[in-house]
Tab-separated table of N, CA and C in Angstrom:
chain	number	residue	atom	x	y	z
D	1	UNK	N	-108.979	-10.874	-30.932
D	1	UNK	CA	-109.806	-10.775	-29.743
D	1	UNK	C	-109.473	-11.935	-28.813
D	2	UNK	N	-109.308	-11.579	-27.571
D	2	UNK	CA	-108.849	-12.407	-26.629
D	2	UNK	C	-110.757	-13.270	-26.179
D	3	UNK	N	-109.996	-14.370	-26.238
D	3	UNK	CA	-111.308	-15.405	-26.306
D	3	UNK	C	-111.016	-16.047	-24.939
D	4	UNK	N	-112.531	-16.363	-23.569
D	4	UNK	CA	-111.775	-16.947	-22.359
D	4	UNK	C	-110.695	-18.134	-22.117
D	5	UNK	N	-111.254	-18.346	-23.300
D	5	UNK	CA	-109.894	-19.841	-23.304
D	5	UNK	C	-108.392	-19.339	-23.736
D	6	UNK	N	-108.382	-18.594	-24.564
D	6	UNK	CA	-107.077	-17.814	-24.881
D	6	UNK	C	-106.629	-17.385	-23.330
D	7	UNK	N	-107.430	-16.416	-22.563
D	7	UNK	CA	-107.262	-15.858	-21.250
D	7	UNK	C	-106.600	-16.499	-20.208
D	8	UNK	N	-107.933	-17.556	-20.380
D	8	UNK	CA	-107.126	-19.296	-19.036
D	8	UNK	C	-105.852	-19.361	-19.570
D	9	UNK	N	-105.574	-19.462	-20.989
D	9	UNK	CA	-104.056	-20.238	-20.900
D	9	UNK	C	-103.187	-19.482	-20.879
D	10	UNK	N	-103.240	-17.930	-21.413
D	10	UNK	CA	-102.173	-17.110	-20.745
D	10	UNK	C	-102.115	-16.517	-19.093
D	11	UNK	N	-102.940	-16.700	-18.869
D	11	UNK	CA	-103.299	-16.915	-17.103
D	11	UNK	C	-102.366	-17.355	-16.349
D	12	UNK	N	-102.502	-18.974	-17.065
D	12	UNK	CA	-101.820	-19.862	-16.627
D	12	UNK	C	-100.023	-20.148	-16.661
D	13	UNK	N	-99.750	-19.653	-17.972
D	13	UNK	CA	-98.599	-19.578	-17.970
D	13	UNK	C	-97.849	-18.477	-17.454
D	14	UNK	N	-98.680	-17.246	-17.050
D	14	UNK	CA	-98.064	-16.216	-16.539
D	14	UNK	C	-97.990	-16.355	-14.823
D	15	UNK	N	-98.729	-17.027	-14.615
D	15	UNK	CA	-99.306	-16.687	-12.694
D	15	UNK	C	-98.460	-17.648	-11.970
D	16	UNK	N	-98.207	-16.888	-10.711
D	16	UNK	CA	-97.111	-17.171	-9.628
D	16	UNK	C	-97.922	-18.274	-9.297
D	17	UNK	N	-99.696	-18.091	-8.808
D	17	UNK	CA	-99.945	-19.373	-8.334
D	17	UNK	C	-101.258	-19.967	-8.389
D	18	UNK	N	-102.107	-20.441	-8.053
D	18	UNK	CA	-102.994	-21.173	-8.958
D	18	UNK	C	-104.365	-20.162	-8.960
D	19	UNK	N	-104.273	-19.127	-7.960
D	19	UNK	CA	-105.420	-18.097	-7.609
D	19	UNK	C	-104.740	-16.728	-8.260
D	20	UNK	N	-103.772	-16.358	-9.429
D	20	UNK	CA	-103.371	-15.324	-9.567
D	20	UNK	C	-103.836	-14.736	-10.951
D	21	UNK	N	-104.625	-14.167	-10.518
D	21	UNK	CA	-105.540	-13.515	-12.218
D	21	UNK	C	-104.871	-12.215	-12.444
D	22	UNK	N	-104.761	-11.365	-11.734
D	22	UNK	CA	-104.446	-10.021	-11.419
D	22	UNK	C	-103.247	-9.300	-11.711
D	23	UNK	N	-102.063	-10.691	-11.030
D	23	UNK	CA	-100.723	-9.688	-10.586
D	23	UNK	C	-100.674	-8.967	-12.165
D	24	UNK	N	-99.234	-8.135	-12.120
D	24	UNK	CA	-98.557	-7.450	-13.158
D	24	UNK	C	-98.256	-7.649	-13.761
D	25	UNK	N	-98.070	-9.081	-13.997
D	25	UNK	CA	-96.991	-10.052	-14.846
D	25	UNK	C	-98.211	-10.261	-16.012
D	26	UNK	N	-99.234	-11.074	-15.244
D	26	UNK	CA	-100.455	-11.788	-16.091
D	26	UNK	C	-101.066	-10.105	-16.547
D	27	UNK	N	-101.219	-9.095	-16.479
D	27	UNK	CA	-101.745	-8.054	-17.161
D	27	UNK	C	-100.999	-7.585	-18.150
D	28	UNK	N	-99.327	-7.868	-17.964
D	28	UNK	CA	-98.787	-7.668	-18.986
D	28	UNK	C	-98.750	-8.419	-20.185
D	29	UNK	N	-98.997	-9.621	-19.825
D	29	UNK	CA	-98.981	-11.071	-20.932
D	29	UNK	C	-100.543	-10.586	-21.584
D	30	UNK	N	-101.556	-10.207	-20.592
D	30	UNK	CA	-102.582	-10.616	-21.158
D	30	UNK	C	-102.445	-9.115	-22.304
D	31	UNK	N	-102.144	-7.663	-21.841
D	31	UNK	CA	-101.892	-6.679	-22.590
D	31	UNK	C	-101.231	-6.706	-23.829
D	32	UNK	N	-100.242	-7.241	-24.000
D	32	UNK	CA	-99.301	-7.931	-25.022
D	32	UNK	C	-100.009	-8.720	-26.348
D	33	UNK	N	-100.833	-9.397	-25.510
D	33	UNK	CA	-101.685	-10.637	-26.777
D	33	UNK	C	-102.319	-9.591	-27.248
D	34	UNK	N	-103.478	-9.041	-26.835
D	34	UNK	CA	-104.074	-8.043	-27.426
D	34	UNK	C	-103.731	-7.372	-28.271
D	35	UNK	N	-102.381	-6.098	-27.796
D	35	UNK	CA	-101.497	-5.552	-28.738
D	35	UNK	C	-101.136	-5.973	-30.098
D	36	UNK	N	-100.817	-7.485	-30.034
D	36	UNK	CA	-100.188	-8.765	-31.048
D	36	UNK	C	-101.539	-8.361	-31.980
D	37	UNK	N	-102.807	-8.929	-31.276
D	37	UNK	CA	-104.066	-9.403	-32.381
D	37	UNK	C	-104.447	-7.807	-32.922
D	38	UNK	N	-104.435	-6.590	-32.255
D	38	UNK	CA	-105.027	-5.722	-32.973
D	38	UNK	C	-103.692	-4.429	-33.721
D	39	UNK	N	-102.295	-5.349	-33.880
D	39	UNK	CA	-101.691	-4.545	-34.656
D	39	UNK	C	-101.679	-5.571	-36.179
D	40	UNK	N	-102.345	-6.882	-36.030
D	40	UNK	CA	-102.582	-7.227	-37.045
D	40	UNK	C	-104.078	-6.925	-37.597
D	41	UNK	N	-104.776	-6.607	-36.604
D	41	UNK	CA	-105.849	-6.159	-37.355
D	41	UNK	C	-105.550	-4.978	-37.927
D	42	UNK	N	-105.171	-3.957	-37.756
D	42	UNK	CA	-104.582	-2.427	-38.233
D	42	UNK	C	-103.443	-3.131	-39.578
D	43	UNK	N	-102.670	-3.921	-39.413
D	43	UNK	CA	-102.032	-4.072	-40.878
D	43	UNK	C	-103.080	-4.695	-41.976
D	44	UNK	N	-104.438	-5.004	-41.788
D	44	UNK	CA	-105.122	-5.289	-42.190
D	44	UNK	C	-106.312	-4.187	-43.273
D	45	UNK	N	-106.353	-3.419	-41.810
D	45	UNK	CA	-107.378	-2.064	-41.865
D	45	UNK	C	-106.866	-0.876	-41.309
D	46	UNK	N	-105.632	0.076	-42.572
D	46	UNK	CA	-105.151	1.033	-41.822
D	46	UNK	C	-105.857	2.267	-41.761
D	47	UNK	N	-106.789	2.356	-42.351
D	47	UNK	CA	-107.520	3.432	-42.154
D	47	UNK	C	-108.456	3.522	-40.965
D	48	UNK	N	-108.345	2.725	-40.017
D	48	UNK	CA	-109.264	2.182	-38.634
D	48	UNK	C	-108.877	2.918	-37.464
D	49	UNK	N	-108.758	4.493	-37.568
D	49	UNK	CA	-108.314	5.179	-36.629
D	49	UNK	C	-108.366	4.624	-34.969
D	50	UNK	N	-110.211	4.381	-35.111
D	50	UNK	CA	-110.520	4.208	-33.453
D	50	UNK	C	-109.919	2.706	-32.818
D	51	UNK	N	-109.305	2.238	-34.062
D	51	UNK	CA	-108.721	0.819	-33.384
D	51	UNK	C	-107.314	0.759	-32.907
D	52	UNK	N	-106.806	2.192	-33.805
D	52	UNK	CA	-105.578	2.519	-33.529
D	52	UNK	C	-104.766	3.560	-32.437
D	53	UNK	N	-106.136	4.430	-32.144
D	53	UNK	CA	-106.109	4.959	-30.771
D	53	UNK	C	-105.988	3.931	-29.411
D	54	UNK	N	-107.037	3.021	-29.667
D	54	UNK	CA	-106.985	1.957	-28.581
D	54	UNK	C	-105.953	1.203	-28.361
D	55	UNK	N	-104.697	0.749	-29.482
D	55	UNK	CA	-103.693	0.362	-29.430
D	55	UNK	C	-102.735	1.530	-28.866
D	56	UNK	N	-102.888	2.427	-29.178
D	56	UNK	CA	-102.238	3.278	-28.395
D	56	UNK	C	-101.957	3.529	-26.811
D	57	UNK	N	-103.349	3.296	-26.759
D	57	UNK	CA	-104.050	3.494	-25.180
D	57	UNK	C	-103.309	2.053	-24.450
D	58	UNK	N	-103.847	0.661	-25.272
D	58	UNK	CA	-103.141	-0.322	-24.584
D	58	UNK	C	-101.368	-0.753	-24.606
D	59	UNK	N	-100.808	0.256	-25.326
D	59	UNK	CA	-99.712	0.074	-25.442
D	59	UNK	C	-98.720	1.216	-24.123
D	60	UNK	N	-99.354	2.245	-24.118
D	60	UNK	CA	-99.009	3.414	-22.684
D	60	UNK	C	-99.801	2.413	-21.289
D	61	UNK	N	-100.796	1.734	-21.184
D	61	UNK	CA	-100.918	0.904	-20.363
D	61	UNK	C	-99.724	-0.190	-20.005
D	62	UNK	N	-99.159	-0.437	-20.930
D	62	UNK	CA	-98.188	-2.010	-20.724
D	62	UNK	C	-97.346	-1.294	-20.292
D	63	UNK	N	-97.028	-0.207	-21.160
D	63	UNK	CA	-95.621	0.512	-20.705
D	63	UNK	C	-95.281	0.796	-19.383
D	64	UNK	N	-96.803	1.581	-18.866
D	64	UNK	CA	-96.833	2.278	-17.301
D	64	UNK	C	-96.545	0.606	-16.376
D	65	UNK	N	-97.337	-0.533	-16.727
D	65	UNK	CA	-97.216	-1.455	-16.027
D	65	UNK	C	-95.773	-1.824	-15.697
D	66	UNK	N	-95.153	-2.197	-16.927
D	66	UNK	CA	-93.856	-2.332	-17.062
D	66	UNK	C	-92.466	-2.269	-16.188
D	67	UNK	N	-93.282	-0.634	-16.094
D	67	UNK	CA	-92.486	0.704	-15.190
D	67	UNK	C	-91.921	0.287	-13.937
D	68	UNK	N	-93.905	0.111	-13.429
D	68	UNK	CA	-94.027	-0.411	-12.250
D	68	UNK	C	-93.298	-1.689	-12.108
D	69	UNK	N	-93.294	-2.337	-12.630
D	69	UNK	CA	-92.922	-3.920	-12.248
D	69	UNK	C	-91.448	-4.070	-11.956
D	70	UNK	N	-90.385	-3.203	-12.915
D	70	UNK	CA	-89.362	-3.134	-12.709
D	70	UNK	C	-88.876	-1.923	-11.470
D	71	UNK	N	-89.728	-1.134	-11.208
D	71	UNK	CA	-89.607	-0.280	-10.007
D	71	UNK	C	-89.703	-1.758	-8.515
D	72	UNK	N	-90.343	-2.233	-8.711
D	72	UNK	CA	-91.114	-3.322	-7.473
D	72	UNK	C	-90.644	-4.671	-7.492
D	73	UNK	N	-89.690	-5.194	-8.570
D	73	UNK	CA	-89.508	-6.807	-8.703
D	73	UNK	C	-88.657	-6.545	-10.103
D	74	UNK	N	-87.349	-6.514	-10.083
D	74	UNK	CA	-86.787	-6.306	-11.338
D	74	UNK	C	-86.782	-7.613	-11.845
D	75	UNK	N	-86.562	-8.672	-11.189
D	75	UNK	CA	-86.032	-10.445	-11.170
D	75	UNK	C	-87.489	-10.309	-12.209
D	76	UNK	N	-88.712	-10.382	-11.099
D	76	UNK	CA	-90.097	-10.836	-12.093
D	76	UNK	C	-89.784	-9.579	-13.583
D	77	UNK	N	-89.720	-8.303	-13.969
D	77	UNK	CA	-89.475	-7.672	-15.043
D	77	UNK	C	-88.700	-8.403	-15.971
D	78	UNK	N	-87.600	-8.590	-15.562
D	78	UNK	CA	-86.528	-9.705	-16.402
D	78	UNK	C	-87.448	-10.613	-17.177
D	79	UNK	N	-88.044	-11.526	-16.035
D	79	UNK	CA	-88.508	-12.762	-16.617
D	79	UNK	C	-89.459	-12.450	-17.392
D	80	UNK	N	-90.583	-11.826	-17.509
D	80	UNK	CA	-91.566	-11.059	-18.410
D	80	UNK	C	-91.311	-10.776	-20.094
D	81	UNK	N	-89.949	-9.762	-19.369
D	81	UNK	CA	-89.853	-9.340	-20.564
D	81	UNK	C	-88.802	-10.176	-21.445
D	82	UNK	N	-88.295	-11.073	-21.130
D	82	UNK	CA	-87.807	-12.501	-21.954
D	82	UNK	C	-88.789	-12.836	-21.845
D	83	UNK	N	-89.921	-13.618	-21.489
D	83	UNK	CA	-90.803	-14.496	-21.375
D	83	UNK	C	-91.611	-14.176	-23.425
D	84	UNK	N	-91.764	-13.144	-23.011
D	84	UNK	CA	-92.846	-11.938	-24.012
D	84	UNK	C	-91.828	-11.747	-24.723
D	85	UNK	N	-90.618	-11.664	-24.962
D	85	UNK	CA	-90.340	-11.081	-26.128
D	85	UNK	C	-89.998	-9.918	-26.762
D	86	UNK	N	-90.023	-8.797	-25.530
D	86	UNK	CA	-90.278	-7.587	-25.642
D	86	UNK	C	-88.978	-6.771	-25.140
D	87	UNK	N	-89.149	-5.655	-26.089
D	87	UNK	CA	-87.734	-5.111	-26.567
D	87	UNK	C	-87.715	-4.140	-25.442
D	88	UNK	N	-86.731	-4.496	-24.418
D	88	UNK	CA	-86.707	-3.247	-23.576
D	88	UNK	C	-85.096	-3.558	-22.951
C-alpha cells in the first residue's frame, strides 16, 4: 500500500517540476509501485481473486498510459521506462 510519504518521494523523483503531481510520467511511477506491492501480496495470497482483478485493471492502466506517453514524448517514454525498469 502506497503510504503519503511513499507518494511524496516517488513524486519527487518522477516530476519535471516542483508543482507536478499529475503528469504521465509520475502516474506511471506511482502505477508501477503499486503493481510491485500487490503482486507481492498475490504471491502471498493466491487465491485473492478481487486483488488480482485489480492488478489487472492497474496493469491495462500503465499500459494505456505508456501508449500515450510514447505517442506524445518518446525522449520522456525512454526515460521512464529505464528509470522503472520496465520491459518494453
Amino acid at each position: 500500500m502506497l503510504t503519503p510519504r511513499k507518494k511524496k518521494i516517488i513524486i519527487k523523483e518522477h516530476s519535471s517540476h516542483d508543482t507536478d503531481t499529475g503528469s504521465t510520467a509520475v502516474q506511471v511511477a506511482l502505477l508501477s509501485r503499486s503493481i510491485d506491492d500487490l503482486a507481492l501480496h498475490l504471491r502471498k495470497n493466491p487465491k485473492d481473486n478481487h486483488s488480482r482483478r485489480w492488478l489487472l485493471q492497474m496493469v491495462g492502466k500503465r499500459r494505456r498510459l505508456l501508449d500515450y506517453l510514447s505517442k506524445t514524448d518518446a525522449k520522456a517514454y525512454a526515460a521512464v521506462v529505464k528509470k522503472l525498469d520496465l520491459k518494453r
